[in-house]
Coordinates of C-alpha atoms and ligand atoms in Angstrom, one line a residue:
M1 CA 135.3 114.8 50.5
T2 CA 136.0 118.3 51.8
Q3 CA 134.1 119.8 54.7
A4 CA 132.5 122.4 52.4
S5 CA 131.2 119.8 49.9
R6 CA 129.9 117.4 52.5
K7 CA 126.1 117.6 53.1
V8 CA 124.9 117.7 56.6
A9 CA 122.2 115.3 58.1
I10 CA 120.6 115.4 61.5
V11 CA 119.1 112.1 62.8
T12 CA 117.0 112.6 66.0
G13 CA 117.1 109.8 68.5
A14 CA 120.2 108.3 66.9
S15 CA 121.9 106.9 70.0
R16 CA 120.4 103.5 69.6
G17 CA 117.7 101.5 67.7
I18 CA 116.7 102.5 64.2
G19 CA 118.2 106.0 64.4
A20 CA 121.7 104.6 65.1
V21 CA 121.6 102.4 62.0
I22 CA 120.3 105.4 59.9
A23 CA 123.2 107.5 61.2
R24 CA 125.7 104.8 60.1
Q25 CA 124.0 104.5 56.7
L26 CA 124.0 108.3 56.0
A27 CA 127.6 108.6 57.1
A28 CA 128.5 105.8 54.7
Q29 CA 126.6 107.8 52.0
G30 CA 128.9 110.7 52.6
F31 CA 126.9 112.9 54.9
A32 CA 128.4 114.7 58.0
V33 CA 126.0 113.3 60.6
A34 CA 124.6 115.0 63.8
I35 CA 123.6 112.2 66.2
N36 CA 120.9 113.6 68.5
Y37 CA 120.0 111.9 71.8
A38 CA 118.1 112.7 75.0
S39 CA 119.8 110.5 77.7
S40 CA 121.9 107.8 76.1
A41 CA 125.2 109.8 76.1
S42 CA 127.6 106.9 76.2
E43 CA 125.9 105.1 73.2
A44 CA 125.8 108.4 71.2
S45 CA 129.5 109.1 71.8
A46 CA 130.5 105.5 71.1
L47 CA 128.7 105.8 67.7
V48 CA 130.6 109.1 67.0
V49 CA 133.9 107.4 67.7
E50 CA 132.9 104.4 65.5
L51 CA 132.0 106.7 62.6
R52 CA 135.1 109.0 63.0
Q53 CA 137.3 105.9 63.0
A54 CA 135.8 104.9 59.7
G55 CA 136.7 108.3 58.3
H56 CA 133.3 109.9 58.5
Q57 CA 132.4 113.3 60.1
A58 CA 130.0 112.9 63.1
I59 CA 129.0 114.8 66.2
A60 CA 126.7 113.9 69.1
I61 CA 124.2 116.5 70.4
K62 CA 122.1 116.1 73.5
A63 CA 118.7 117.8 73.0
D64 CA 115.2 116.8 74.1
V65 CA 113.2 117.1 70.8
A66 CA 110.1 118.0 72.9
N67 CA 111.8 121.2 74.0
A68 CA 111.8 124.0 71.4
A69 CA 114.8 125.8 73.0
D70 CA 116.8 122.6 73.0
V71 CA 115.9 122.1 69.3
A72 CA 117.0 125.6 68.4
R73 CA 120.3 125.1 70.2
M74 CA 120.8 121.8 68.4
F75 CA 120.5 123.6 65.1
D76 CA 122.9 126.4 66.3
E77 CA 125.5 123.8 67.4
I78 CA 125.2 121.8 64.1
E79 CA 125.6 125.0 62.0
L80 CA 128.6 125.9 64.0
Q81 CA 130.3 122.5 63.8
L82 CA 129.1 121.0 60.5
G83 CA 127.3 123.7 58.5
K84 CA 123.7 124.3 57.5
V85 CA 121.5 121.3 57.5
D86 CA 120.5 119.5 54.3
V87 CA 118.7 116.4 55.7
L88 CA 116.5 116.1 58.7
V89 CA 115.4 112.6 59.9
N90 CA 112.8 112.9 62.6
N91 CA 113.3 109.4 64.1
A92 CA 113.1 110.1 67.9
G93 CA 110.0 108.5 69.4
I94 CA 108.5 106.5 72.3
L95 CA 105.8 103.8 72.6
K96 CA 103.9 102.8 75.7
V97 CA 101.3 100.2 75.0
L98 CA 98.3 100.7 77.3
P99 CA 94.5 100.9 76.8
L100 CA 93.3 104.5 76.3
A101 CA 91.3 104.4 79.5
E102 CA 94.4 103.5 81.5
H103 CA 96.6 106.3 80.2
S104 CA 97.6 108.9 82.8
D105 CA 97.7 112.5 81.8
E106 CA 101.5 112.4 82.2
L107 CA 101.9 109.5 79.7
Y108 CA 99.5 111.1 77.2
E109 CA 101.5 114.3 77.4
Q110 CA 104.9 112.6 77.2
T111 CA 103.8 110.6 74.1
F112 CA 102.6 113.7 72.3
A113 CA 105.5 115.8 73.5
I114 CA 108.1 113.5 72.0
N115 CA 106.4 112.0 69.0
T116 CA 104.3 114.9 67.8
R117 CA 105.6 118.2 69.3
G118 CA 109.2 116.8 68.9
T119 CA 108.5 116.5 65.1
F120 CA 106.8 119.9 65.1
N121 CA 109.7 121.6 66.8
T122 CA 112.3 120.3 64.4
L123 CA 110.1 121.0 61.3
R124 CA 109.6 124.6 62.4
E125 CA 113.3 125.1 62.9
A126 CA 114.1 123.4 59.6
A127 CA 111.8 125.7 57.7
K128 CA 113.8 128.7 58.8
R129 CA 117.3 127.1 58.7
M130 CA 117.6 124.2 56.2
N131 CA 119.3 124.6 52.9
D132 CA 117.1 124.5 49.8
D133 CA 117.2 121.1 47.9
G134 CA 117.0 119.3 51.2
R135 CA 115.2 116.2 52.4
I136 CA 113.0 115.6 55.4
V137 CA 112.0 112.2 56.6
N138 CA 109.5 111.9 59.5
F139 CA 108.6 108.8 61.4
S140 CA 105.1 107.4 61.6
S141 CA 104.1 103.8 62.3
S142 CA 102.2 101.1 60.5
T143 CA 100.0 100.8 63.6
V144 CA 98.2 103.8 62.1
G145 CA 96.8 101.3 59.6
L146 CA 96.2 98.5 62.1
N147 CA 94.3 100.3 64.9
M148 CA 95.3 97.7 67.5
P149 CA 93.9 98.0 71.0
G150 CA 96.4 99.5 73.4
Y151 CA 98.0 101.7 70.8
A152 CA 95.4 104.6 70.6
V153 CA 97.5 107.4 72.0
Y154 CA 100.7 106.3 70.2
I155 CA 98.7 105.9 66.9
A156 CA 97.1 109.4 67.4
S157 CA 100.6 110.9 68.0
K158 CA 101.8 109.4 64.8
A159 CA 98.7 110.1 62.7
A160 CA 99.4 113.8 63.5
V161 CA 103.0 113.3 62.1
E162 CA 101.5 112.0 58.9
S163 CA 99.3 115.1 58.6
F164 CA 102.4 117.3 59.2
T165 CA 104.1 115.4 56.4
H166 CA 101.4 116.0 53.8
V167 CA 100.9 119.7 54.6
F168 CA 104.6 120.7 55.2
A169 CA 105.6 119.3 51.8
K170 CA 103.2 121.9 50.3
E171 CA 104.3 124.7 52.6
L172 CA 107.9 124.3 51.5
R173 CA 106.9 125.0 47.9
G174 CA 109.7 126.6 45.9
R175 CA 112.5 125.3 48.2
R176 CA 112.9 121.9 46.5
I177 CA 112.8 120.2 49.9
T178 CA 110.9 116.9 49.9
V179 CA 109.0 115.9 53.0
N180 CA 108.1 112.2 53.4
A181 CA 107.4 109.8 56.2
V182 CA 108.3 106.2 56.8
A183 CA 105.8 104.1 58.7
P184 CA 107.5 100.9 59.9
G185 CA 105.8 97.8 61.1
P186 CA 107.3 95.9 64.1
V187 CA 111.1 96.4 64.1
A188 CA 113.4 94.4 66.5
T189 CA 114.5 97.3 68.8
E190 CA 114.0 98.1 72.5
L191 CA 110.9 100.2 71.7
F192 CA 109.1 97.1 70.3
L193 CA 110.6 94.3 72.3
Q194 CA 110.4 95.8 75.8
G195 CA 107.6 94.4 77.9
K196 CA 106.6 91.7 75.3
S197 CA 106.8 87.9 76.0
E198 CA 108.6 85.7 73.5
E199 CA 105.2 84.4 72.4
Q200 CA 103.9 87.9 71.7
I201 CA 107.1 88.7 69.7
Q202 CA 106.7 85.6 67.6
T203 CA 103.0 86.4 67.0
F204 CA 104.0 89.8 65.6
A205 CA 106.8 88.2 63.6
R206 CA 104.4 85.8 61.9
M207 CA 101.9 88.5 61.0
P208 CA 103.4 89.9 57.7
P209 CA 103.5 87.6 54.6
L210 CA 107.3 87.9 54.8
E211 CA 107.1 86.2 58.2
R212 CA 109.7 88.1 60.2
L213 CA 110.2 91.2 62.3
G214 CA 111.7 94.2 60.6
Q215 CA 115.3 95.0 61.3
P216 CA 116.7 98.6 61.7
E217 CA 118.6 98.0 58.5
D218 CA 115.3 97.5 56.6
I219 CA 114.2 101.0 57.6
A220 CA 117.6 102.7 57.2
E221 CA 117.6 101.5 53.6
I222 CA 114.3 103.4 53.0
V223 CA 115.5 106.5 54.6
S224 CA 118.7 106.3 52.6
F225 CA 116.6 106.1 49.4
L226 CA 114.3 109.0 50.4
V227 CA 117.3 111.3 51.1
S228 CA 119.4 110.5 48.1
P229 CA 119.8 113.3 45.5
A230 CA 118.3 111.1 42.8
V231 CA 115.0 110.7 44.6
G232 CA 113.5 114.1 44.4
W233 CA 110.1 113.3 43.0
V234 CA 108.6 111.4 46.0
N235 CA 107.1 114.2 48.1
G236 CA 104.4 114.4 50.7
Q237 CA 104.1 110.6 50.9
V238 CA 103.9 108.1 53.8
L239 CA 105.8 104.9 53.0
R240 CA 104.7 101.9 55.0
A241 CA 107.5 99.4 55.5
N242 CA 106.3 96.3 57.2
G243 CA 106.8 93.2 55.1
G244 CA 103.3 93.4 53.8
L245 CA 101.5 93.6 57.1
V246 CA 99.1 96.4 56.2
Ligands
LIG301 P1 114.3 103.0 70.4 O1 115.1 101.8 70.1 O2 113.5 103.0 71.7 O3 115.2 104.3 70.2 C1 114.6 105.6 70.4 C2 115.5 106.7 70.2 O4 114.8 107.9 70.4 C3 116.7 106.7 71.2 O5 117.9 107.0 70.5 C4 116.3 107.7 72.2 O6 117.5 108.4 72.8 C5 115.6 108.7 71.3 N1 114.7 109.6 72.1 C6 113.7 109.3 72.9 N2 113.1 110.4 73.4 C7 113.8 111.4 72.9 C8 113.7 112.8 73.1 N3 112.8 113.4 73.9 N4 114.6 113.6 72.4 C9 115.6 113.1 71.6 N5 115.7 111.7 71.4 C10 114.8 110.9 72.1 O7 113.2 103.2 69.2 P2 113.2 102.7 67.7 O8 112.4 101.4 67.6 O9 114.5 102.8 67.1 O10 112.2 103.8 67.1 C11 112.6 104.8 66.2 C12 111.3 105.5 65.6 O11 110.7 104.5 64.8 C13 110.3 106.0 66.6 O12 109.8 107.2 66.1 C14 109.2 104.9 66.6 O13 108.0 105.4 67.0 C15 109.3 104.5 65.1 N6 108.8 103.1 65.0 C16 109.4 102.0 65.6 C17 108.8 100.8 65.4 C18 109.4 99.6 66.0 O14 108.8 98.5 66.0 N7 110.6 99.6 66.6 C19 107.7 100.6 64.6 C20 107.1 101.7 64.0 C21 107.6 103.0 64.2 P3 117.8 108.3 74.4 O15 118.1 106.9 74.7 O16 119.0 109.2 74.5 O17 116.6 108.9 75.1

């Protein structure tokens, strides 16, 4: 595929976890992929090397999605190196499980800065700079439907992302850009596993009728579906992917 015909995808938070698998999947689908990360530089560059060795086009870009200037610079760099963006996957996110009453101001602000403002920052930039006929996939969480204790601030940060998804899909009228969100249940990544005992992990794994944790590949397949050119009629939706948990 020539550089001019290759469509360009950004995956935020693609150095590890679900985002890294999405980046691999989109590269295999023929996208030139921009791998965004905040601090895991060596993981991001290893992924770039892996994708390039497989014949794909990929770059790594350090940018804190919570910082509007970083996000604008990220779009500048991508346009310069790969071209205008066709697909935006807003995957970067953090989770700290703690009762609402025990949240510090700093933790509240950090969660909303990355999960909510981070998504806002890239959406605002995308509105100005994405090609028409594009695809945007935001990341919510099935915890929005579960309302489990300890998840209040995280859930609130993701519920806002679901609202962005519904409204932004309408605000892009006329551009033929779809805006959807994926809301995974528990997926076996550092974000979910960190700080949980084996027993807690097994309890989560038994919850859905499919009786296992999600794998990053389960979620990457859905993103791949939502960004494919043939899937242009799903718009403004939140797709929960959790093995039937909620
Ligand atoms: P993860 O394994 O912890 O990976 C998170 C990724 O986000 C990393 O690449 C990290 O990069 C990046 N990131 C964090 N803060 C960032 C920032 N300020 N700017 C740019 N990148 C940043 O998490 P994951 O499980 O793959 O989660 C991916 C998404 O799925 C998140 O939005 C999460 O809320 C959602 N989700 C996950 C689960 C689950 O069970 N795993 C369930 C529901 C929803 P650095 O290392 O470079 O900081």
